[in-house]
CSV table of C-alpha atoms and ligand atoms in Angstrom, one decimal:
chain,number,residue,atom,x,y,z
K,1331,MET,CA,27.6,4.5,-13.5
K,1332,PHE,CA,30.1,4.1,-10.5
K,1333,LYS,CA,32.7,1.3,-10.5
K,1334,LYS,CA,33.7,1.5,-7.1
K,1335,VAL,CA,32.1,3.8,-4.0
K,1336,LEU,CA,32.9,4.3,-0.5
K,1337,ILE,CA,31.1,4.6,2.4
K,1338,ALA,CA,31.7,6.7,4.4
K,1339,ASN,CA,29.5,5.7,7.7
K,1340,ARG,CA,29.8,2.8,9.9
K,1341,GLY,CA,27.1,0.1,11.7
K,1342,GLU,CA,23.9,-0.6,9.2
K,1343,ILE,CA,23.9,1.8,7.4
K,1344,ALA,CA,26.9,1.1,6.0
K,1345,VAL,CA,26.0,-1.6,5.7
K,1346,ARG,CA,23.0,-1.1,4.7
K,1347,ILE,CA,24.3,1.3,1.2
K,1348,HIS,CA,26.4,-1.6,0.6
K,1349,ARG,CA,23.9,-3.9,-0.2
K,1350,SER,CA,22.2,-1.6,-2.8
K,1351,CYS,CA,25.7,-1.1,-4.4
K,1352,ARG,CA,26.3,-4.7,-4.2
K,1353,GLU,CA,23.3,-5.5,-6.2
K,1354,MET,CA,24.0,-2.6,-8.7
K,1355,GLY,CA,27.2,-4.5,-9.7
K,1356,ILE,CA,29.1,-1.4,-7.5
K,1357,ALA,CA,32.7,-2.6,-5.5
K,1358,THR,CA,32.9,-0.9,-2.4
K,1359,VAL,CA,35.2,1.0,-0.1
K,1360,ALA,CA,34.6,0.5,3.5
K,1361,VAL,CA,36.6,3.1,6.1
K,1362,HIS,CA,36.7,2.2,10.1
K,1363,SER,CA,38.0,3.1,13.1
K,1364,VAL,CA,40.2,0.8,15.2
K,1365,ALA,CA,37.7,-0.3,17.2
K,1366,ASP,CA,35.2,-1.5,13.9
K,1367,GLU,CA,38.5,-3.4,12.8
K,1368,HIS,CA,35.6,-6.8,12.9
K,1369,ALA,CA,32.9,-4.5,12.3
K,1370,LEU,CA,30.4,-6.3,9.3
K,1371,HIS,CA,30.2,-3.2,7.5
K,1372,VAL,CA,34.1,-4.4,7.0
K,1373,LYS,CA,33.7,-7.8,6.3
K,1374,LEU,CA,31.1,-7.3,3.3
K,1375,ALA,CA,33.1,-4.4,1.8
K,1376,THR,CA,35.6,-5.2,-1.9
K,1377,GLU,CA,37.9,-3.3,0.2
K,1378,SER,CA,38.2,-1.0,3.4
K,1379,VAL,CA,41.0,1.1,5.2
K,1380,CYS,CA,41.5,2.0,8.8
K,1381,ILE,CA,41.2,5.6,8.3
K,1382,GLY,CA,41.7,6.2,12.0
K,1383,ASN,CA,41.5,6.2,16.3
K,1384,ASN,CA,38.1,5.9,18.0
K,1385,PRO,CA,37.2,8.9,19.0
K,1386,PRO,CA,35.0,10.5,15.5
K,1387,ARG,CA,36.9,13.2,15.3
K,1388,GLU,CA,39.7,10.5,14.0
K,1389,SER,CA,38.1,8.8,12.1
K,1390,TYR,CA,34.6,9.2,10.7
K,1391,LEU,CA,34.8,12.7,10.8
K,1392,ASN,CA,37.7,13.0,9.6
K,1393,ILE,CA,37.8,14.2,6.3
K,1394,PRO,CA,41.6,14.0,4.8
K,1395,ALA,CA,41.7,10.4,5.8
K,1396,ILE,CA,38.4,9.5,4.0
K,1397,LEU,CA,39.4,11.1,1.0
K,1398,SER,CA,42.4,9.9,1.2
K,1399,ALA,CA,40.8,6.3,1.7
K,1400,ALA,CA,39.4,7.6,-1.6
K,1401,GLU,CA,41.5,8.4,-3.4
K,1402,ILE,CA,44.4,5.4,-3.0
K,1403,THR,CA,41.4,2.8,-3.6
K,1404,ASN,CA,40.5,4.5,-7.0
K,1405,ALA,CA,36.6,5.5,-5.6
K,1406,GLU,CA,34.5,7.5,-7.8
K,1407,ALA,CA,32.0,8.2,-5.6
K,1408,ILE,CA,31.6,9.1,-1.7
K,1409,HIS,CA,28.3,8.2,0.0
K,1410,PRO,CA,28.1,9.8,3.3
K,1411,GLY,CA,25.0,7.7,4.9
K,1412,TYR,CA,23.3,9.4,7.9
K,1413,GLY,CA,25.1,11.5,10.6
K,1414,PHE,CA,28.5,12.1,10.7
K,1415,LEU,CA,29.6,14.1,7.1
K,1416,ALA,CA,26.0,13.5,5.5
K,1417,GLU,CA,25.1,17.3,7.0
K,1418,ASN,CA,28.4,19.1,6.1
K,1419,ALA,CA,28.6,21.1,3.3
K,1420,LYS,CA,32.4,21.9,3.8
K,1421,PHE,CA,33.0,17.9,2.9
K,1422,ALA,CA,30.4,18.1,0.1
K,1423,GLU,CA,32.5,21.0,-1.9
K,1424,ILE,CA,36.1,19.2,-0.9
K,1425,THR,CA,34.7,16.0,-1.7
K,1426,GLU,CA,33.7,17.4,-5.4
K,1427,LYS,CA,36.8,19.8,-5.8
K,1428,LEU,CA,39.3,16.6,-5.5
K,1429,GLY,CA,37.3,15.1,-8.6
K,1430,PHE,CA,34.6,12.7,-7.1
K,1431,THR,CA,31.2,12.6,-6.4
K,1432,PHE,CA,29.6,13.5,-3.5
K,1433,ILE,CA,26.2,11.3,-3.2
K,1434,GLY,CA,23.6,13.8,-1.6
K,1435,PRO,CA,22.5,17.3,-3.1
K,1436,THR,CA,25.1,20.1,-3.7
K,1437,PRO,CA,26.8,22.1,-1.5
K,1438,ALA,CA,24.8,24.9,-1.0
K,1439,HIS,CA,21.8,22.8,-0.7
K,1440,ILE,CA,23.5,21.7,2.4
K,1441,ARG,CA,24.7,24.4,3.9
K,1442,LEU,CA,20.9,26.3,3.6
K,1443,MET,CA,19.1,24.0,5.0
K,1444,GLY,CA,21.7,23.2,8.0
K,1445,ASP,CA,20.8,26.7,9.8
K,1446,LYS,CA,17.6,26.4,10.6
K,1447,ILE,CA,17.2,29.7,10.1
K,1448,GLU,CA,18.0,30.3,6.8
K,1449,ALA,CA,15.9,27.0,6.2
K,1450,ILE,CA,12.5,28.6,7.7
K,1451,ARG,CA,12.7,31.6,6.0
K,1452,ALA,CA,13.7,29.7,2.2
K,1453,VAL,CA,10.9,27.0,2.6
K,1454,LYS,CA,8.3,30.7,3.7
K,1455,GLU,CA,9.2,32.2,0.8
K,1456,PHE,CA,8.5,28.3,-1.5
K,1457,GLY,CA,5.5,29.0,0.4
K,1458,LEU,CA,5.5,26.1,3.5
K,1459,PRO,CA,4.1,27.0,6.5
K,1460,THR,CA,5.7,27.6,9.7
K,1461,ILE,CA,4.9,27.6,13.0
K,1462,PRO,CA,4.7,31.5,14.7
K,1463,GLY,CA,8.1,32.5,16.0
K,1464,SER,CA,10.4,34.9,15.5
K,1465,GLY,CA,11.8,33.8,12.2
K,1466,GLY,CA,15.1,35.5,12.7
K,1467,ALA,CA,17.7,34.2,15.0
K,1468,LEU,CA,17.6,36.0,19.2
K,1469,SER,CA,20.2,37.2,21.3
K,1470,GLU,CA,18.3,39.5,24.3
K,1471,ALA,CA,15.8,38.5,26.9
K,1472,ALA,CA,13.8,41.7,26.0
K,1473,GLU,CA,13.5,40.7,22.5
K,1474,ALA,CA,12.5,37.7,23.5
K,1475,ALA,CA,9.8,38.5,26.0
K,1476,ARG,CA,8.6,40.7,23.0
K,1477,ILE,CA,7.8,38.0,20.5
K,1478,CYS,CA,6.2,35.7,23.7
K,1479,ALA,CA,4.1,38.6,24.0
K,1480,GLU,CA,2.8,37.9,20.8
K,1481,ILE,CA,3.0,33.9,20.5
K,1482,GLY,CA,2.0,33.4,23.8
K,1483,PHE,CA,3.2,30.8,25.9
K,1484,PRO,CA,4.4,27.9,25.9
K,1485,VAL,CA,7.5,28.5,23.6
K,1486,ILE,CA,10.2,26.1,23.0
K,1487,ILE,CA,14.1,27.6,21.9
K,1488,LYS,CA,16.2,26.1,19.0
K,1489,ALA,CA,19.8,25.9,17.8
K,1490,ALA,CA,19.6,27.7,14.6
K,1491,ALA,CA,23.2,25.3,14.1
K,1492,GLY,CA,20.8,22.3,15.7
K,1493,GLY,CA,20.5,19.3,14.9
K,1494,GLY,CA,19.3,15.3,16.9
K,1495,GLY,CA,18.0,17.1,19.3
K,1496,ARG,CA,20.1,18.6,20.7
K,1497,GLY,CA,20.3,22.4,21.8
K,1498,MET,CA,16.4,23.1,22.7
K,1499,LYS,CA,14.9,24.5,25.4
K,1500,VAL,CA,11.0,24.8,26.7
K,1501,ALA,CA,10.3,28.3,28.4
K,1502,HIS,CA,5.9,28.0,30.3
K,1503,ASP,CA,5.8,30.9,31.6
K,1504,ALA,CA,8.0,33.9,31.7
K,1505,THR,CA,9.9,33.4,34.4
K,1506,GLN,CA,11.1,30.6,33.1
K,1507,LEU,CA,12.3,32.6,29.1
K,1508,GLU,CA,15.9,34.4,30.2
K,1509,HIS,CA,16.8,31.0,31.5
K,1510,ALA,CA,15.8,29.2,28.9
K,1511,LEU,CA,16.9,31.6,26.6
K,1512,ALA,CA,21.0,32.0,28.0
K,1513,MET,CA,20.9,27.7,28.6
K,1514,ALA,CA,19.9,27.1,25.1
K,1515,GLN,CA,22.6,29.6,24.0
K,1516,ASN,CA,25.0,28.2,26.0
K,1517,GLU,CA,24.1,24.5,24.9
K,1518,ALA,CA,24.6,25.6,21.1
K,1519,GLN,CA,27.4,27.1,21.2
K,1520,ALA,CA,29.4,24.4,23.1
K,1521,ALA,CA,27.7,21.5,20.8
K,1522,PHE,CA,27.6,23.5,17.2
K,1523,GLY,CA,29.9,26.3,17.2
K,1524,ASP,CA,27.4,28.8,17.0
K,1525,ASN,CA,25.5,30.1,19.4
K,1526,ARG,CA,22.7,31.4,17.4
K,1527,VAL,CA,18.4,30.2,18.6
K,1528,TYR,CA,14.9,31.3,18.0
K,1529,ILE,CA,12.1,31.0,19.4
K,1530,GLU,CA,9.6,28.4,18.2
K,1531,LYS,CA,5.2,28.8,19.5
K,1532,PHE,CA,5.9,24.6,21.0
K,1533,LEU,CA,2.8,22.8,20.4
K,1534,GLN,CA,0.9,20.3,23.2
K,1535,THR,CA,-0.2,18.2,21.0
K,1536,PRO,CA,1.3,18.2,17.2
K,1537,ARG,CA,2.8,14.5,15.6
K,1538,HIS,CA,5.8,14.9,13.6
K,1539,ILE,CA,5.1,14.0,10.1
K,1540,GLU,CA,8.0,13.7,7.5
K,1541,VAL,CA,8.0,13.8,3.4
K,1542,GLN,CA,10.3,11.7,1.7
K,1543,VAL,CA,11.4,13.7,-1.2
K,1544,LEU,CA,13.8,12.1,-4.8
K,1545,CYS,CA,14.5,14.7,-8.0
K,1546,ASP,CA,17.1,14.1,-9.6
K,1547,THR,CA,19.3,16.4,-12.2
K,1548,HIS,CA,16.8,16.2,-14.9
K,1549,GLY,CA,13.8,18.4,-13.1
K,1550,ASN,CA,12.0,15.2,-12.0
K,1551,VAL,CA,10.4,14.8,-8.3
K,1552,SER,CA,8.6,12.0,-6.9
K,1553,ILE,CA,6.9,12.5,-3.7
K,1554,LEU,CA,7.5,9.3,-1.2
K,1555,GLY,CA,4.9,9.5,0.7
K,1556,GLU,CA,4.8,10.7,4.9
K,1557,ARG,CA,6.1,9.1,7.7
K,1558,ASP,CA,5.0,9.4,11.3
K,1559,CYS,CA,8.0,9.5,13.9
K,1560,SER,CA,5.7,10.8,16.3
K,1561,LEU,CA,7.0,8.2,19.1
K,1562,GLN,CA,10.4,10.5,20.7
K,1563,ARG,CA,12.2,10.3,23.3
K,1564,ARG,CA,13.9,14.0,24.1
K,1565,HIS,CA,13.2,14.7,20.5
K,1566,GLN,CA,14.9,11.7,18.8
K,1567,LYS,CA,12.3,8.9,17.7
K,1568,ILE,CA,12.2,5.7,18.0
K,1569,ILE,CA,9.3,4.1,16.4
K,1570,GLU,CA,8.7,5.4,12.5
K,1571,GLU,CA,5.8,4.3,10.2
K,1572,THR,CA,4.2,5.2,7.0
K,1573,PRO,CA,1.3,6.0,6.1
K,1574,SER,CA,0.5,7.7,9.5
K,1575,ALA,CA,-2.7,6.6,10.5
K,1576,ALA,CA,-3.9,10.3,11.6
K,1577,LEU,CA,-3.5,11.7,7.9
K,1578,THR,CA,-6.4,11.3,5.2
K,1579,ASP,CA,-5.4,12.1,1.4
K,1580,ALA,CA,-7.1,14.9,1.6
K,1581,GLU,CA,-4.9,16.6,3.8
K,1582,ARG,CA,-1.7,14.6,2.7
K,1583,GLU,CA,-1.9,15.6,-1.0
K,1584,PRO,CA,-2.0,19.3,-0.8
K,1585,LEU,CA,1.0,19.1,1.5
K,1586,PHE,CA,3.0,16.7,-1.3
K,1587,THR,CA,1.6,18.9,-4.0
K,1588,ARG,CA,3.7,22.4,-1.9
K,1589,VAL,CA,6.7,20.0,-1.0
K,1590,ALA,CA,7.2,19.1,-4.8
K,1591,GLU,CA,7.0,23.0,-5.7
K,1592,ALA,CA,9.1,23.9,-2.9
K,1593,CYS,CA,12.0,21.1,-4.1
K,1594,ARG,CA,11.3,22.7,-7.8
K,1595,ASN,CA,11.5,26.0,-6.7
K,1596,MET,CA,15.3,24.9,-5.0
K,1597,GLY,CA,16.1,23.1,-8.2
K,1598,TYR,CA,16.8,20.7,-5.5
K,1599,ARG,CA,19.0,16.9,-6.0
K,1600,GLY,CA,19.6,14.0,-4.0
K,1601,ALA,CA,17.1,11.6,-1.8
K,1602,GLY,CA,15.7,14.6,1.3
K,1603,THR,CA,13.4,14.5,4.0
K,1604,PHE,CA,10.7,17.8,4.8
K,1605,GLU,CA,9.9,17.9,8.5
K,1606,PHE,CA,6.5,19.0,9.9
K,1607,LEU,CA,4.9,19.2,13.1
K,1608,TYR,CA,0.9,18.3,12.6
K,1609,GLU,CA,-2.0,19.4,15.1
K,1610,ASN,CA,-5.6,21.1,14.3
K,1611,GLY,CA,-5.7,20.4,10.9
K,1612,GLN,CA,-2.8,22.3,9.8
K,1613,PHE,CA,0.9,21.6,9.4
K,1614,TYR,CA,3.9,23.5,10.2
K,1615,PHE,CA,7.5,23.6,8.7
K,1616,ILE,CA,10.6,22.9,11.3
K,1617,GLU,CA,13.3,21.7,9.1
K,1618,MET,CA,14.6,19.9,5.9
K,1619,ASN,CA,17.1,16.6,6.2
K,1620,THR,CA,19.5,17.0,3.7
K,1621,ARG,CA,20.2,12.9,3.6
K,1622,LEU,CA,19.3,9.5,4.0
K,1623,GLN,CA,17.1,9.3,7.0
K,1624,VAL,CA,17.6,5.8,9.6
K,1625,GLU,CA,14.4,6.1,9.2
K,1626,HIS,CA,14.0,5.4,5.4
K,1627,PRO,CA,13.2,1.8,5.1
K,1628,VAL,CA,9.7,1.9,6.6
K,1629,THR,CA,9.2,4.1,2.7
K,1630,GLU,CA,11.0,1.3,0.7
K,1631,MET,CA,9.0,-1.0,2.4
K,1632,VAL,CA,5.7,0.3,1.1
K,1633,THR,CA,6.7,1.9,-2.2
K,1634,GLY,CA,9.1,-1.0,-3.3
K,1635,ILE,CA,11.8,1.7,-4.2
K,1636,ASP,CA,15.0,1.5,-2.9
K,1637,ILE,CA,15.8,4.6,-2.3
K,1638,VAL,CA,19.8,4.4,-1.4
K,1639,SER,CA,20.3,3.0,-5.2
K,1640,GLU,CA,17.6,5.8,-6.4
K,1641,GLN,CA,20.2,8.5,-4.5
K,1642,ILE,CA,23.3,6.7,-6.4
K,1643,ARG,CA,21.4,6.7,-10.0
K,1644,VAL,CA,20.8,10.2,-9.5
K,1645,ALA,CA,24.2,11.0,-8.7
K,1646,ALA,CA,25.3,9.3,-11.4
K,1647,GLY,CA,23.4,11.3,-13.3
K,1648,GLU,CA,20.8,9.5,-14.6
K,1649,LYS,CA,16.9,10.1,-14.2
K,1650,LEU,CA,14.8,8.4,-11.7
K,1651,ARG,CA,12.6,5.5,-12.9
K,1652,TYR,CA,9.3,6.1,-10.7
K,1653,ALA,CA,7.2,9.3,-11.5
K,1654,HIS,CA,5.3,10.4,-8.8
K,1655,GLU,CA,2.2,10.1,-10.1
K,1656,THR,CA,3.1,6.1,-10.2
K,1657,ILE,CA,3.7,5.3,-7.0
K,1658,THR,CA,1.1,4.1,-5.4
K,1659,PRO,CA,1.7,3.0,-1.9
K,1660,ARG,CA,1.1,-0.9,-0.4
K,1661,GLY,CA,0.2,-1.4,2.7
K,1662,HIS,CA,1.8,-0.2,6.8
K,1663,SER,CA,5.1,-0.3,7.3
K,1664,ILE,CA,6.4,0.8,11.0
K,1665,GLU,CA,10.9,0.8,12.1
K,1666,CYS,CA,11.3,-0.1,15.6
K,1667,ARG,CA,14.9,1.0,16.1
K,1668,ILE,CA,17.3,-1.3,18.7
K,1669,ASN,CA,19.3,0.5,21.0
K,1670,ALA,CA,22.4,-0.5,22.5
K,1671,GLU,CA,21.4,0.8,26.0
K,1672,ASP,CA,19.2,0.1,29.0
K,1673,PRO,CA,15.4,-0.1,28.5
K,1674,VAL,CA,14.5,1.4,31.9
K,1675,THR,CA,17.7,4.1,32.5
K,1676,PHE,CA,18.6,4.4,28.9
K,1677,THR,CA,22.2,4.1,29.9
K,1678,PRO,CA,24.6,3.2,27.0
K,1679,SER,CA,24.9,-0.9,27.0
K,1680,PRO,CA,28.0,-1.3,24.9
K,1681,GLY,CA,29.8,-4.4,24.6
K,1682,LYS,CA,30.4,-8.2,22.9
K,1683,ILE,CA,27.2,-9.4,21.0
K,1684,VAL,CA,27.1,-13.3,22.6
K,1685,GLU,CA,23.7,-14.5,20.8
K,1686,TYR,CA,22.4,-13.1,18.1
K,1687,VAL,CA,18.9,-14.7,16.7
K,1688,PRO,CA,17.2,-12.2,14.6
K,1689,PRO,CA,13.5,-12.3,13.5
K,1690,GLY,CA,12.1,-13.5,10.0
K,1691,GLY,CA,9.3,-14.8,8.4
K,1692,PRO,CA,6.7,-13.0,6.0
K,1693,GLY,CA,7.1,-8.8,5.8
K,1694,VAL,CA,10.3,-8.8,8.0
K,1695,ARG,CA,13.6,-6.6,7.9
K,1696,VAL,CA,16.5,-6.5,9.5
K,1697,ASP,CA,19.4,-3.8,8.8
K,1698,SER,CA,22.2,-4.0,11.7
K,1699,GLY,CA,25.9,-4.6,11.6
K,1700,LEU,CA,25.0,-6.9,14.7
K,1701,PHE,CA,26.2,-10.9,14.2
K,1702,PRO,CA,27.9,-13.3,17.3
K,1703,GLY,CA,30.7,-11.4,18.3
K,1704,ALA,CA,30.6,-8.7,17.4
K,1705,ILE,CA,31.6,-5.3,18.9
K,1706,VAL,CA,29.4,-2.6,20.3
K,1707,PRO,CA,32.0,-0.1,20.8
K,1708,PRO,CA,30.9,3.4,23.4
K,1709,TYR,CA,32.3,5.6,20.5
K,1710,TYR,CA,29.3,6.2,18.3
K,1711,ASP,CA,25.1,6.1,18.4
K,1712,ALA,CA,23.3,3.3,20.2
K,1713,THR,CA,21.4,2.1,17.4
K,1714,VAL,CA,22.2,-1.1,16.3
K,1715,ALA,CA,19.8,-2.8,14.6
K,1716,LYS,CA,16.5,-1.6,12.4
K,1717,LEU,CA,13.4,-4.0,12.7
K,1718,ILE,CA,10.9,-3.4,9.4
K,1719,VAL,CA,8.1,-4.8,9.3
K,1720,HIS,CA,5.2,-4.8,6.8
K,1721,GLY,CA,1.6,-5.3,6.2
K,1722,HIS,CA,-1.2,-5.1,4.2
K,1723,THR,CA,-3.1,-3.3,7.1
K,1724,ARG,CA,-1.8,-1.4,10.1
K,1725,ALA,CA,-3.5,-3.9,12.2
K,1726,GLU,CA,-1.3,-6.7,10.9
K,1727,CYS,CA,1.6,-4.7,10.7
K,1728,VAL,CA,1.2,-3.7,14.5
K,1729,ALA,CA,0.6,-7.9,15.5
K,1730,ARG,CA,3.6,-9.1,12.7
K,1731,LEU,CA,5.4,-6.3,14.9
K,1732,ALA,CA,5.0,-8.0,18.4
K,1733,ARG,CA,5.6,-11.3,17.0
K,1734,ALA,CA,9.1,-10.3,15.6
K,1735,LEU,CA,9.8,-8.5,19.0
K,1736,GLU,CA,8.7,-11.7,20.3
K,1737,GLU,CA,11.6,-13.8,18.7
K,1738,PHE,CA,13.7,-11.2,18.7
K,1739,VAL,CA,17.4,-12.6,20.2
K,1740,ILE,CA,20.1,-10.3,21.2
K,1741,THR,CA,22.8,-11.2,24.3
K,1742,GLY,CA,25.2,-9.4,25.9
K,1743,ILE,CA,24.5,-6.3,25.6
K,1744,LYS,CA,21.3,-4.9,27.4
K,1745,THR,CA,18.5,-3.5,24.2
K,1746,ASN,CA,15.6,-1.5,24.1
K,1747,ILE,CA,13.8,-4.9,22.8
K,1748,PRO,CA,11.5,-4.6,26.4
K,1749,LEU,CA,10.9,-0.7,26.0
K,1750,HIS,CA,9.6,-1.8,22.4
K,1751,GLN,CA,7.9,-4.7,22.8
K,1752,LYS,CA,5.7,-2.6,26.0
K,1753,LEU,CA,4.7,0.6,23.7
K,1754,VAL,CA,3.5,-2.0,21.0
K,1755,ALA,CA,1.3,-3.8,23.7
K,1756,THR,CA,-0.6,-0.4,24.5
K,1757,LYS,CA,-3.5,0.8,23.4
K,1758,GLU,CA,-2.8,3.3,22.4
K,1759,PHE,CA,-0.3,2.6,20.0
K,1760,ARG,CA,-2.7,-0.2,18.6
K,1761,ALA,CA,-5.1,2.9,18.2
K,1762,GLY,CA,-2.6,5.3,15.9
K,1763,THR,CA,-3.5,7.9,18.9
K,1764,TYR,CA,-0.1,9.2,19.9
K,1765,THR,CA,1.2,12.8,19.7
K,1766,ILE,CA,5.6,14.1,20.1
K,1767,HIS,CA,4.6,14.1,24.1
K,1768,SER,CA,3.1,11.0,24.5
K,1769,LEU,CA,6.3,8.5,24.7
K,1770,THR,CA,7.9,11.5,27.7
K,1771,HIS,CA,4.3,10.7,29.0
K,1772,PHE,CA,4.4,6.6,28.7
K,1773,LEU,CA,7.8,6.9,30.6
K,1774,GLU,CA,6.6,8.7,33.7
K,1775,THR,CA,3.1,7.4,34.5
K,1776,GLY,CA,3.4,4.1,32.6
K,1777,ARG,CA,0.7,5.5,30.5
K,1778,PHE,CA,0.5,7.3,27.1
K,1779,SER,CA,-1.3,10.9,27.4
K,1780,THR,CA,-4.3,10.8,24.8
Y,2128,ADP,P1,16.3,18.4,15.3
Y,2128,ADP,O1,17.0,18.8,14.2
Y,2128,ADP,O2,17.4,18.7,16.5
Y,2128,ADP,O3,16.1,17.5,15.2
Y,2128,ADP,P2,14.1,19.1,15.2
Y,2128,ADP,O4,13.4,20.6,14.8
Y,2128,ADP,O5,13.5,18.4,14.0
Y,2128,ADP,O6,15.1,19.0,15.3
Y,2128,ADP,O7,12.8,18.7,16.0
Y,2128,ADP,C1,13.1,17.7,16.8
Y,2128,ADP,C2,12.3,17.3,17.5
Y,2128,ADP,O8,11.8,17.9,18.6
Y,2128,ADP,C3,10.3,17.3,17.2
Y,2128,ADP,O9,10.1,16.2,15.7
Y,2128,ADP,C4,9.8,18.0,18.1
Y,2128,ADP,O10,9.0,16.3,18.5
Y,2128,ADP,C5,10.1,18.9,18.9
Y,2128,ADP,N1,9.8,20.1,18.6
Y,2128,ADP,C6,10.3,20.3,17.7
Y,2128,ADP,N2,10.1,22.4,18.0
Y,2128,ADP,C7,8.6,21.6,17.7
Y,2128,ADP,C8,8.2,22.9,18.1
Y,2128,ADP,N3,7.6,23.5,17.9
Y,2128,ADP,N4,6.9,22.8,19.8
Y,2128,ADP,C9,6.8,21.4,20.0
Y,2128,ADP,N5,7.8,20.1,20.1
Y,2128,ADP,C10,9.0,20.9,18.6
């Protein structure tokens, strides 16, 4: 096992990874920008290295600085967390070339799944169902019009290199198509330096269902169940839960079998997530994330498996400790992403934390880098804490969530806790009957669309 791991990230996820490392007796190296000098992930780590200025480009995306930090601290492996360099195949490649272990999948798998057009092509071959669409990159409006005539409106135009909910445009009819295509191409070029886009049928009432996998380098594949991440704003998840209130075992089991087969066919290693939209009893693959997900804790709560520690063991060449057949999820878990933003206007709200009183009690977990006096800089992701609760039943879990949200005190910045409280109180959330469009509808009308 590694003696020292460098954590190439910040905030709650850097703290989360540090915790697993310490439980495994591994020393940690934190890297940080100037603004993060006094951050919790830096305070907790065994050692820390300042890697540059505040813009992500100059610090958390600065590959030479991160690799130099690994070199001077004698770290053996690098955990990228999520975001930043987690899905950068070049970073994984250079890391391994320099003799460090990248705690994640092979660069080839990161590259394959990072190109959504190629990813869809690949999983189709492995027998996973996909959404009707262009199946390849589109360049001309005439070609787009031909495909739309075939699959029907509305359609969604998505960036091949997309991520984080960016670069997607919906066209409801033929008059909107040309403009939506041009907008999507421009946005894709600006955000990802790659203007390739593709078209999919825009589904009206789907749920976002994703499957967590863990694979080792000995051919073992474990499926850790599904997560329902349908509550989203601008295609970004804000509440996630497992199991999904919409699925039966008769529906999830065949899906898990197909996902496991795809992993075996690919020879995948490490943790990964297959994302699907689910509508009228059908699953449609949309993308695969080749990394740890923000919402991984809900899976940990019901399976009792520490996904980060399994990632580290797999990277060290060990066998998975949990065979798929022996994993029996227990109870229900829900996560709320606590963002530093105005709960009504969603304007970012960086600043200095004055009071910080996280909730506790049975079945409550908080993953966060906050403490009284902590600085939330304006340069990075707005998610500053994750509240994760567990209950024996969904009803118990929802009641616990409402109670924990009531206790949670964060002052000095604005957070979306009031929005979570409102959502959790709705009868639709309590009944578990929502789709990916419900939150948008709720924000516009004060009611869920279902
Ligand atoms: P990203 O990588 O940017 O997160 P995804 O392909 O994972 O993009 O899609 C993010 C979200 O966008 C989905 O969870 C869903 O809410 C919405 N979405 C994506 N494709 C479709 C589609 N074909 N129809 C309806 N909504 C979609």
